[in-house]
């Protein structure tokens, strides 16, 4: 049975418009995101990952093309509708340090609360549920500034869970974390997407983790553009190797993992022996 996409992107060009003209970042993208799936966006720094995430989240306008979310053009969404549809977790440390974890997670309810932000019983249930799903009950009364990077990231994800949106975008949620914390965050997002039928889209540099713990991958490169597919599709098409060629990394088809290109290491050793 054909899956129905949550987000449909057609002929989308992202970028920046200024008085000197347009700066295109990603051109003519056709792609889709699906419910119940974790999709990883991979690409080198400067490839355009954040620009694409910001465009799909409605934070910046596309230069051209079309984005549809849940059957409705993105351009037709009001700010409030969008906040009830997409939650966004950014890499920057929150500026909201002087509060406890429960209060911060409660801010995820902002699209539903009135002007004063007072939480109803229903809102409090959503906060409790999010805290439990993210496994951060022991952190509930801790001040945000006292948390480790990994703990803070889980709290920011719990805030997104509390927002109860069908779609969650995350910009490098595993950056700056130690390895076990990265795995914990990936497992949390993967199981949440599957259990709750959410559409989760995240950028990351953690290639092997993306290979093992995502349903679909978008490969992004300034020159090659964007290729999307399941791991098997991207391996079969040769794109997985192509996108990491010449960057000191080899994709090993046999076990589906990335390896350091030892030939590059030998070349460097040979060069330094001959200086
Ligand atoms: P990534 O997230 O993959 O590192 P970005 O989306 O941040 O890449 O950047 C993609 C390109 O867009 C880069 O060339 C970057 O310099 C450029 N860029 C980012 N922000 C702006 C901006 N506000 N105005 C103009 N160009 C920008």
XYZ file of C-alpha atoms and ligand atoms in Angstrom, residues 14-18 23-26 41 43-54 60 171-172 203 205 220 222, ligand 1:
56
model
C 15.561 27.342 -0.728
C 17.858 30.289 -0.177
C 18.164 33.957 0.651
C 16.804 37.025 -1.086
C 18.549 40.356 -0.762
C 21.260 33.219 -3.289
C 19.960 29.697 -4.033
C 21.007 27.013 -1.546
C 19.001 23.880 -2.510
C 19.267 14.735 6.817
C 25.426 16.630 4.598
C 28.596 18.625 5.217
C 28.594 22.004 6.941
C 27.256 24.689 4.641
C 25.325 22.214 2.462
C 22.007 23.815 3.367
C 20.520 21.599 6.067
C 19.474 24.400 8.435
C 18.161 26.483 5.545
C 15.972 23.574 4.445
C 14.718 22.876 7.973
C 13.913 26.556 8.486
C 11.771 31.527 6.051
C 18.599 20.606 13.942
C 21.564 18.419 14.974
C 19.823 16.874 10.616
C 26.588 14.397 11.303
C 22.628 16.698 0.779
C 26.188 21.623 -2.581
P 24.208 23.689 7.038
O 23.072 23.747 8.010
O 24.170 22.470 6.154
O 25.555 23.840 7.693
P 23.232 26.278 6.168
O 21.829 26.056 5.770
O 23.495 26.904 7.503
O 24.064 24.919 6.022
O 23.936 27.199 5.067
C 23.805 26.939 3.671
C 24.357 28.128 2.896
O 23.519 29.256 3.134
C 25.766 28.506 3.311
O 26.472 28.899 2.137
C 25.547 29.703 4.221
O 26.643 30.581 4.194
C 24.318 30.331 3.598
N 23.521 31.122 4.575
C 23.098 30.724 5.798
N 22.399 31.709 6.398
C 22.378 32.761 5.522
C 21.801 34.079 5.533
N 21.093 34.511 6.583
N 21.982 34.878 4.449
C 22.685 34.447 3.376
N 23.242 33.217 3.286
C 23.087 32.383 4.344
